[in-house]
PDB file of C-alpha atoms and ligand atoms in Angstrom:
ATOM      1  CA  MET A 103    -105.773-260.261  64.424  1.00 90.00           C
ATOM      2  CA  LYS A 104    -106.801-260.578  60.814  1.00 94.00           C
ATOM      3  CA  PHE A 105    -103.369-261.773  59.673  1.00 95.00           C
ATOM      4  CA  ALA A 106    -100.835-264.313  60.955  1.00 95.00           C
ATOM      5  CA  LEU A 107     -97.819-265.869  59.313  1.00 94.00           C
ATOM      6  CA  VAL A 108     -98.391-269.325  57.853  1.00 95.00           C
ATOM      7  CA  GLU A 109     -95.084-270.721  56.657  1.00 93.00           C
ATOM      8  CA  GLY A 110     -93.794-267.181  56.558  1.00 91.00           C
ATOM      9  CA  ILE A 111     -96.664-265.723  54.509  1.00 94.00           C
ATOM     10  CA  ARG A 112     -99.312-263.314  55.843  1.00 94.00           C
ATOM     11  CA  GLN A 113    -102.668-265.052  55.710  1.00 95.00           C
ATOM     12  CA  GLU A 114    -106.205-264.652  56.970  1.00 95.00           C
ATOM     13  CA  ALA A 115    -107.578-267.241  59.378  1.00 95.00           C
ATOM     14  CA  THR A 116    -108.871-270.509  57.875  1.00 94.00           C
ATOM     15  CA  THR A 117    -110.243-273.392  59.914  1.00 93.00           C
ATOM     16  CA  GLY A 118    -107.701-275.735  61.442  1.00 91.00           C
ATOM     17  CA  VAL A 119    -104.624-273.794  60.419  1.00 93.00           C
ATOM     18  CA  ARG A 120    -101.898-272.785  62.822  1.00 93.00           C
ATOM     19  CA  GLY A 121     -99.819-269.753  62.301  1.00 94.00           C
ATOM     20  CA  ALA A 122     -97.351-267.526  64.039  1.00 94.00           C
ATOM     21  CA  CYS A 123     -97.961-264.058  65.392  1.00 91.00           C
ATOM     22  CA  PRO A 124     -96.187-261.615  63.081  1.00 87.00           C
ATOM     23  CA  VAL A 125     -95.266-259.506  66.091  1.00 85.00           C
ATOM     24  CA  CYS A 126     -94.005-261.862  68.787  1.00 86.00           C
ATOM     25  CA  GLY A 127     -93.622-265.065  66.776  1.00 88.00           C
ATOM     26  CA  SER A 128     -95.646-267.179  69.211  1.00 90.00           C
ATOM     27  CA  PRO A 129     -98.122-269.737  67.851  1.00 93.00           C
ATOM     28  CA  THR A 130    -101.602-268.591  66.860  1.00 93.00           C
ATOM     29  CA  LEU A 131    -104.783-270.532  66.223  1.00 93.00           C
ATOM     30  CA  ALA A 132    -107.338-269.742  63.526  1.00 95.00           C
ATOM     31  CA  LYS A 133    -110.697-268.906  65.138  1.00 93.00           C
ATOM     32  CA  CYS A 134    -113.395-269.400  62.550  1.00 93.00           C
ATOM     33  CA  GLY A 135    -116.603-269.647  64.543  1.00 91.00           C
ATOM     34  CA  ILE A 136    -119.934-268.158  63.630  1.00 88.00           C
ATOM     35  CA  LYS A 137    -120.199-265.702  66.522  1.00 85.00           C
ATOM     36  CA  ARG A 138    -117.082-263.660  66.026  1.00 86.00           C
ATOM     37  CA  LEU A 139    -115.261-262.499  62.917  1.00 90.00           C
ATOM     38  CA  HIS A 140    -112.715-265.001  61.683  1.00 93.00           C
ATOM     39  CA  HIS A 141    -109.448-264.096  63.307  1.00 94.00           C
ATOM     40  CA  TRP A 142    -106.201-265.383  64.724  1.00 93.00           C
ATOM     41  CA  ALA A 143    -105.620-265.672  68.448  1.00 91.00           C
ATOM     42  CA  HIS A 144    -102.476-266.446  70.413  1.00 91.00           C
ATOM     43  CA  VAL A 145    -102.482-270.064  71.684  1.00 89.00           C
ATOM     44  CA  SER A 146    -101.347-268.866  75.082  1.00 84.00           C
ATOM     45  CA  THR A 147    -103.505-266.249  76.723  1.00 73.00           C
ATOM     46  CA  ALA A 148    -100.690-263.709  76.504  1.00 70.00           C
ATOM     47  CA  VAL A 149    -101.518-260.773  74.295  1.00 67.00           C
ATOM     48  CA  CYS A 150     -98.345-259.404  72.832  1.00 80.00           C
ATOM     49  CA  ASP A 151     -99.741-255.975  71.959  1.00 82.00           C
ATOM     50  CA  ARG A 152    -101.527-254.664  75.033  1.00 79.00           C
ATOM     51  CA  TRP A 153    -103.270-252.077  72.852  1.00 82.00           C
ATOM     52  CA  TRP A 154    -104.952-254.710  70.690  1.00 80.00           C
ATOM     53  CA  GLU A 155    -108.715-254.962  71.027  1.00 80.00           C
ATOM     54  CA  PRO A 156    -111.035-257.681  69.701  1.00 80.00           C
ATOM     55  CA  GLU A 157    -112.216-256.671  66.281  1.00 87.00           C
ATOM     56  CA  THR A 158    -115.799-255.752  65.554  1.00 90.00           C
ATOM     57  CA  GLU A 159    -117.563-255.786  62.177  1.00 92.00           C
ATOM     58  CA  TRP A 160    -117.168-252.023  62.193  1.00 96.00           C
ATOM     59  CA  HIS A 161    -113.411-252.415  62.618  1.00 95.00           C
ATOM     60  CA  ARG A 162    -113.028-254.983  59.896  1.00 94.00           C
ATOM     61  CA  ALA A 163    -115.222-253.088  57.429  1.00 96.00           C
ATOM     62  CA  TRP A 164    -113.100-249.973  57.823  1.00 97.00           C
ATOM     63  CA  LYS A 165    -109.841-251.864  57.558  1.00 96.00           C
ATOM     64  CA  ASN A 166    -110.995-253.599  54.384  1.00 96.00           C
ATOM     65  CA  LEU A 167    -111.364-250.261  52.588  1.00 98.00           C
ATOM     66  CA  PHE A 168    -107.574-250.272  52.407  1.00 98.00           C
ATOM     67  CA  PRO A 169    -105.137-252.598  50.636  1.00 97.00           C
ATOM     68  CA  THR A 170    -104.293-255.713  52.680  1.00 95.00           C
ATOM     69  CA  GLU A 171    -100.607-254.838  52.629  1.00 95.00           C
ATOM     70  CA  TRP A 172    -101.458-251.657  54.559  1.00 97.00           C
ATOM     71  CA  GLN A 173    -103.340-253.552  57.287  1.00 96.00           C
ATOM     72  CA  GLU A 174    -101.941-254.678  60.665  1.00 94.00           C
ATOM     73  CA  ILE A 175     -98.508-253.190  60.363  1.00 94.00           C
ATOM     74  CA  HIS A 176     -96.255-253.730  63.326  1.00 89.00           C
ATOM     75  CA  HIS A 177     -94.051-251.019  64.696  1.00 89.00           C
ATOM     76  CA  ARG A 178     -91.121-251.381  67.036  1.00 86.00           C
ATOM     77  CA  ALA A 179     -90.039-248.357  69.053  1.00 83.00           C
ATOM     78  CA  LEU A 180     -86.389-247.768  69.917  1.00 83.00           C
ATOM     79  CA  ASP A 181     -86.972-249.203  73.387  1.00 84.00           C
ATOM     80  CA  GLY A 182     -88.270-252.435  71.869  1.00 83.00           C
ATOM     81  CA  GLU A 183     -91.976-251.773  72.484  1.00 84.00           C
ATOM     82  CA  VAL A 184     -94.035-253.310  69.668  1.00 86.00           C
ATOM     83  CA  HIS A 185     -97.518-252.409  68.529  1.00 90.00           C
ATOM     84  CA  ILE A 186     -99.713-253.311  65.574  1.00 91.00           C
ATOM     85  CA  ALA A 187    -101.168-250.366  63.667  1.00 94.00           C
ATOM     86  CA  ASP A 188    -104.608-251.088  62.176  1.00 95.00           C
ATOM     87  CA  VAL A 189    -103.632-249.467  58.880  1.00 97.00           C
ATOM     88  CA  LYS A 190    -100.552-247.643  57.720  1.00 97.00           C
ATOM     89  CA  THR A 191    -100.992-245.723  54.469  1.00 97.00           C
ATOM     90  CA  ALA A 192     -98.454-245.382  51.658  1.00 96.00           C
ATOM     91  CA  SER A 193     -97.624-241.902  52.915  1.00 95.00           C
ATOM     92  CA  GLY A 194     -96.896-243.281  56.386  1.00 96.00           C
ATOM     93  CA  THR A 195    -100.013-242.139  58.252  1.00 97.00           C
ATOM     94  CA  VAL A 196    -101.223-244.643  60.817  1.00 97.00           C
ATOM     95  CA  ILE A 197    -105.000-245.042  61.098  1.00 98.00           C
ATOM     96  CA  GLU A 198    -106.317-246.350  64.395  1.00 96.00           C
ATOM     97  CA  PHE A 199    -109.927-247.550  64.417  1.00 97.00           C
ATOM     98  CA  GLN A 200    -111.232-247.270  67.944  1.00 96.00           C
ATOM     99  CA  HIS A 201    -114.404-248.941  69.099  1.00 94.00           C
ATOM    100  CA  SER A 202    -113.735-249.629  72.790  1.00 92.00           C
ATOM    101  CA  ALA A 203    -113.238-247.137  75.572  1.00 92.00           C
ATOM    102  CA  ILE A 204    -109.699-245.855  75.900  1.00 93.00           C
ATOM    103  CA  THR A 205    -108.103-243.961  78.786  1.00 93.00           C
ATOM    104  CA  PRO A 206    -106.556-240.546  78.116  1.00 92.00           C
ATOM    105  CA  GLN A 207    -103.199-242.047  79.137  1.00 92.00           C
ATOM    106  CA  GLU A 208    -103.411-244.819  76.565  1.00 91.00           C
ATOM    107  CA  ARG A 209    -104.587-242.425  73.907  1.00 94.00           C
ATOM    108  CA  GLY A 210    -101.625-240.204  74.700  1.00 93.00           C
ATOM    109  CA  SER A 211     -99.157-243.096  74.435  1.00 92.00           C
ATOM    110  CA  ARG A 212    -100.515-244.117  71.059  1.00 93.00           C
ATOM    111  CA  GLU A 213    -100.353-240.571  69.776  1.00 95.00           C
ATOM    112  CA  ALA A 214     -96.758-240.388  70.912  1.00 92.00           C
ATOM    113  CA  PHE A 215     -95.920-243.797  69.413  1.00 93.00           C
ATOM    114  CA  TYR A 216     -97.426-243.250  65.971  1.00 94.00           C
ATOM    115  CA  ASP A 217     -96.612-240.085  64.074  1.00 92.00           C
ATOM    116  CA  PRO A 218     -98.377-239.093  61.900  1.00 95.00           C
ATOM    117  CA  MET A 219    -101.626-240.742  62.850  1.00 97.00           C
ATOM    118  CA  ILE A 220    -105.388-240.215  62.804  1.00 98.00           C
ATOM    119  CA  TRP A 221    -108.216-241.749  64.798  1.00 98.00           C
ATOM    120  CA  ILE A 222    -111.450-243.073  63.393  1.00 98.00           C
ATOM    121  CA  VAL A 223    -113.811-243.579  66.319  1.00 98.00           C
ATOM    122  CA  ASP A 224    -116.991-245.643  66.435  1.00 97.00           C
ATOM    123  CA  GLY A 225    -119.546-243.141  67.698  1.00 97.00           C
ATOM    124  CA  THR A 226    -122.318-245.732  67.958  1.00 96.00           C
ATOM    125  CA  ARG A 227    -120.937-247.709  70.909  1.00 95.00           C
ATOM    126  CA  LEU A 228    -122.870-245.683  73.490  1.00 95.00           C
ATOM    127  CA  LYS A 229    -126.336-244.456  72.553  1.00 91.00           C
ATOM    128  CA  ARG A 230    -126.171-241.273  74.595  1.00 95.00           C
ATOM    129  CA  ASP A 231    -123.052-240.154  72.704  1.00 97.00           C
ATOM    130  CA  LEU A 232    -125.025-239.541  69.535  1.00 97.00           C
ATOM    131  CA  SER A 233    -127.929-237.790  71.244  1.00 96.00           C
ATOM    132  CA  SER A 234    -125.772-235.388  73.238  1.00 96.00           C
ATOM    133  CA  PHE A 235    -123.512-234.694  70.244  1.00 97.00           C
ATOM    134  CA  ARG A 236    -126.474-234.086  67.949  1.00 96.00           C
ATOM    135  CA  GLU A 237    -128.126-231.826  70.481  1.00 96.00           C
ATOM    136  CA  GLU A 238    -124.999-229.715  70.816  1.00 96.00           C
ATOM    137  CA  ILE A 239    -124.562-229.406  67.055  1.00 95.00           C
ATOM    138  CA  THR A 240    -128.151-228.532  66.331  1.00 93.00           C
ATOM    139  CA  THR A 241    -128.570-226.019  69.149  1.00 94.00           C
ATOM    140  CA  CYS A 242    -125.303-224.130  68.608  1.00 92.00           C
ATOM    141  CA  ALA A 243    -124.838-221.749  65.719  1.00 90.00           C
ATOM    142  CA  PRO A 244    -122.190-222.826  63.207  1.00 91.00           C
ATOM    143  CA  SER A 245    -118.967-220.891  63.500  1.00 93.00           C
ATOM    144  CA  ALA A 246    -118.127-218.011  61.211  1.00 88.00           C
ATOM    145  CA  VAL A 247    -114.381-218.634  61.346  1.00 88.00           C
ATOM    146  CA  THR A 248    -114.076-222.152  59.937  1.00 90.00           C
ATOM    147  CA  LYS A 249    -113.305-222.576  56.238  1.00 90.00           C
ATOM    148  CA  THR A 250    -116.259-224.843  55.581  1.00 94.00           C
ATOM    149  CA  ARG A 251    -119.373-225.340  57.676  1.00 96.00           C
ATOM    150  CA  GLY A 252    -118.308-226.233  61.174  1.00 96.00           C
ATOM    151  CA  TRP A 253    -118.504-225.385  64.855  1.00 97.00           C
ATOM    152  CA  VAL A 254    -115.993-224.159  67.392  1.00 96.00           C
ATOM    153  CA  LEU A 255    -117.133-225.646  70.687  1.00 96.00           C
ATOM    154  CA  SER A 256    -115.945-226.197  74.220  1.00 96.00           C
ATOM    155  CA  ASP A 257    -114.050-229.482  74.499  1.00 96.00           C
ATOM    156  CA  ARG A 258    -116.653-230.486  77.102  1.00 96.00           C
ATOM    157  CA  ALA A 259    -119.554-229.748  74.755  1.00 95.00           C
ATOM    158  CA  SER A 260    -120.823-233.336  74.643  1.00 96.00           C
ATOM    159  CA  ALA A 261    -119.911-236.662  76.246  1.00 96.00           C
ATOM    160  CA  ILE A 262    -117.891-238.080  73.357  1.00 97.00           C
ATOM    161  CA  ILE A 263    -116.152-234.766  72.673  1.00 97.00           C
ATOM    162  CA  GLU A 264    -115.192-234.565  76.344  1.00 97.00           C
ATOM    163  CA  ARG A 265    -113.880-238.142  76.513  1.00 96.00           C
ATOM    164  CA  TRP A 266    -111.415-237.444  73.687  1.00 96.00           C
ATOM    165  CA  ARG A 267    -110.399-233.980  74.890  1.00 95.00           C
ATOM    166  CA  GLY A 268    -106.700-233.263  75.045  1.00 92.00           C
ATOM    167  CA  GLY A 269    -106.020-235.250  71.888  1.00 92.00           C
ATOM    168  CA  SER A 270    -103.350-234.028  69.519  1.00 93.00           C
ATOM    169  CA  ARG A 271    -104.334-235.874  66.334  1.00 96.00           C
ATOM    170  CA  PRO A 272    -107.224-235.456  63.898  1.00 97.00           C
ATOM    171  CA  LEU A 273    -110.145-237.597  64.956  1.00 98.00           C
ATOM    172  CA  PHE A 274    -113.078-238.665  62.787  1.00 98.00           C
ATOM    173  CA  LEU A 275    -116.284-239.635  64.559  1.00 98.00           C
ATOM    174  CA  ASP A 276    -118.292-242.262  62.730  1.00 98.00           C
ATOM    175  CA  PHE A 277    -121.963-242.223  63.721  1.00 98.00           C
ATOM    176  CA  GLY A 278    -122.877-244.479  60.802  1.00 96.00           C
ATOM    177  CA  ASP A 279    -125.963-243.190  59.056  1.00 93.00           C
ATOM    178  CA  ALA A 280    -127.399-241.386  62.057  1.00 95.00           C
ATOM    179  CA  GLU A 281    -129.605-238.507  60.995  1.00 92.00           C
ATOM    180  CA  PHE A 282    -128.948-234.888  61.835  1.00 93.00           C
ATOM    181  CA  PRO A 283    -131.690-232.343  61.266  1.00 92.00           C
ATOM    182  CA  LEU A 284    -129.572-230.026  59.119  1.00 93.00           C
ATOM    183  CA  SER A 285    -130.981-229.313  55.679  1.00 93.00           C
ATOM    184  CA  TRP A 286    -127.567-229.001  54.009  1.00 94.00           C
ATOM    185  CA  LEU A 287    -126.158-232.244  55.400  1.00 95.00           C
ATOM    186  CA  PRO A 288    -126.574-235.452  53.375  1.00 95.00           C
ATOM    187  CA  ALA A 289    -128.414-238.254  55.183  1.00 93.00           C
ATOM    188  CA  THR A 290    -125.558-240.716  54.711  1.00 95.00           C
ATOM    189  CA  GLY A 291    -121.829-240.766  54.130  1.00 97.00           C
ATOM    190  CA  VAL A 292    -120.713-238.201  56.692  1.00 98.00           C
ATOM    191  CA  LEU A 293    -117.921-238.276  59.280  1.00 98.00           C
ATOM    192  CA  TRP A 294    -117.341-235.610  61.927  1.00 98.00           C
ATOM    193  CA  LEU A 295    -113.797-234.294  62.071  1.00 98.00           C
ATOM    194  CA  LEU A 296    -112.671-233.148  65.518  1.00 98.00           C
ATOM    195  CA  HIS A 297    -109.631-230.958  65.852  1.00 96.00           C
ATOM    196  CA  TYR A 298    -108.777-230.126  69.442  1.00 96.00           C
ATOM    197  CA  LEU A 299    -107.326-226.665  69.979  1.00 95.00           C
ATOM    198  CA  PRO A 300    -105.490-225.161  72.935  1.00 92.00           C
ATOM    199  CA  ARG A 301    -107.639-223.461  75.584  1.00 94.00           C
ATOM    200  CA  GLN A 302    -110.278-226.198  75.831  1.00 96.00           C
ATOM    201  CA  ARG A 303    -111.800-225.766  72.427  1.00 96.00           C
ATOM    202  CA  VAL A 304    -112.524-228.124  69.570  1.00 97.00           C
ATOM    203  CA  VAL A 305    -113.359-227.522  65.923  1.00 97.00           C
ATOM    204  CA  VAL A 306    -116.075-229.866  64.698  1.00 97.00           C
ATOM    205  CA  THR A 307    -116.418-230.159  60.921  1.00 97.00           C
ATOM    206  CA  PRO A 308    -118.677-232.562  59.039  1.00 97.00           C
ATOM    207  CA  VAL A 309    -116.875-234.050  56.031  1.00 98.00           C
ATOM    208  CA  LEU A 310    -117.725-236.505  53.284  1.00 98.00           C
ATOM    209  CA  ARG A 311    -116.742-239.972  54.424  1.00 98.00           C
ATOM    210  CA  GLN A 312    -115.695-241.083  50.938  1.00 98.00           C
ATOM    211  CA  SER A 313    -113.405-238.064  50.617  1.00 98.00           C
ATOM    212  CA  VAL A 314    -111.641-239.145  53.818  1.00 98.00           C
ATOM    213  CA  VAL A 315    -111.106-242.642  52.415  1.00 98.00           C
ATOM    214  CA  ASP A 316    -109.886-241.198  49.098  1.00 98.00           C
ATOM    215  CA  HIS A 317    -107.599-238.833  50.956  1.00 98.00           C
ATOM    216  CA  LEU A 318    -106.008-241.703  52.830  1.00 98.00           C
ATOM    217  CA  LEU A 319    -105.769-243.826  49.679  1.00 98.00           C
ATOM    218  CA  SER A 320    -104.394-241.224  47.328  1.00 97.00           C
ATOM    219  CA  GLY A 321    -103.930-237.855  49.016  1.00 96.00           C
ATOM    220  CA  THR A 322    -106.901-236.031  47.445  1.00 97.00           C
ATOM    221  CA  PRO A 323    -108.377-233.269  49.655  1.00 97.00           C
ATOM    222  CA  ILE A 324    -110.967-233.996  52.308  1.00 97.00           C
ATOM    223  CA  GLN A 325    -114.272-232.329  51.463  1.00 97.00           C
ATOM    224  CA  GLY A 326    -116.391-230.414  53.907  1.00 97.00           C
ATOM    225  CA  PHE A 327    -119.545-228.455  53.134  1.00 96.00           C
ATOM    226  CA  ALA A 328    -119.362-224.981  51.630  1.00 94.00           C
ATOM    227  CA  ARG A 329    -120.847-222.129  53.597  1.00 86.00           C
ATOM    228  CA  PRO A 330    -123.683-220.315  51.933  1.00 79.00           C
ATOM    229  CA  MET A 331    -122.608-217.143  50.136  1.00 74.00           C
ATOM    230  CA  PRO A 332    -123.351-214.097  52.283  1.00 70.00           C
ATOM    231  CA  ILE A 333    -126.382-212.242  50.962  1.00 71.00           C
ATOM    232  CA  PRO A 334    -125.447-208.610  50.143  1.00 70.00           C
ATOM    233  CA  PRO A 335    -127.605-206.045  52.000  1.00 69.00           C
ATOM    234  CA  ARG A 336    -130.338-204.765  49.731  1.00 69.00           C
ATOM    235  CA  ARG A 337    -130.140-201.092  48.880  1.00 66.00           C
ATOM    236  CA  SER A 338    -133.362-199.293  49.460  1.00 60.00           C
ATOM    237  CA  PRO A 339    -134.294-197.789  46.118  1.00 57.00           C
ATOM    238  CA  LEU A 340    -134.609-194.037  46.391  1.00 58.00           C
ATOM    239  CA  PRO A 341    -137.643-192.362  44.923  1.00 58.00           C
ATOM    240  CA  GLY A 342    -136.913-190.474  41.727  1.00 62.00           C
ATOM    241  CA  PHE A 343    -136.628-186.987  43.147  1.00 56.00           C
ATOM    242  CA  GLN A 344    -134.381-187.974  46.067  1.00 59.00           C
ATOM    243  CA  ALA A 345    -132.192-189.877  43.658  1.00 57.00           C
ATOM    244  CA  HIS A 346    -131.922-186.745  41.559  1.00 60.00           C
ATOM    245  CA  LEU A 347    -130.762-184.754  44.609  1.00 58.00           C
ATOM    246  CA  MET A 348    -128.182-187.388  45.450  1.00 62.00           C
ATOM    247  CA  ARG A 349    -126.573-187.194  42.020  1.00 64.00           C
ATOM    248  CA  PRO A 350    -123.268-185.379  42.003  1.00 60.00           C
ATOM    249  CA  ARG A 351    -123.705-181.958  40.496  1.00 60.00           C
ATOM    250  CA  ALA A 352    -122.368-181.439  37.055  1.00 53.00           C
ATOM    251  CA  ARG A 353    -119.315-179.260  37.154  1.00 55.00           C
ATOM    252  CA  ARG A 354    -119.565-175.903  35.589  1.00 56.00           C
ATOM    253  CA  PRO A 355    -117.499-175.788  32.502  1.00 55.00           C
ATOM    254  CA  ARG A 356    -114.400-173.640  32.965  1.00 56.00           C
ATOM    255  CA  PHE A 357    -113.197-171.219  30.365  1.00 50.00           C
TER     256      PHE A 357
HETATM  257 ZN1  LIG B 481     -97.974-261.937  69.345  1.00 88.47          ZN
END
């Protein structure tokens, strides 16, 4: 965890300090080594939130885009179950940053526990995820029915799409600055929004990463990429005489 309570105040880990877990109240130790990110760990091996995963740089960098008072917010369900949300925005949306593998069952429980929520998924954990995703995107024609440039695909279209199939919340895939050979797509600053639909389909829409952050910070719209304007079919110019024949005849004047 990034935060623990030290004399009742939320603090980041500093060497030699002991704190208390803000969720279960048990003692925590500051871990400030050089290998892992500075964090707090329970003194006992018990992990109070079974959903918690060790944080990666990717995790921490994402979390730090948001105010500290939005980070690591604990939630208690009516049955007493407690979990720590990575970020909870001012409007109440929970953001879960997911690096590790997750079973469909666990994903389902989190989606049921947090409402509303979105996922931001580290797409770089497995190398083959990017290659199969990129291949699918670049070999399939973009869809004509999405508002901005996007694809409607089978929810088994690529490995990472298939692993998250059945999800009910918006999911943003973060492939970092991986390149996609699409002339209209910027080389950096893109996330891939996945919206799973009924009947085994998914809508895949590239969006500007900064617009997603801004949206979560202040509610401004998420920006995708405009489709090109359809080119009107060119009329074949008629030769002069044919054009003359095509002209509506002048009416005879009536008296
Ligand atoms: Zn705890």
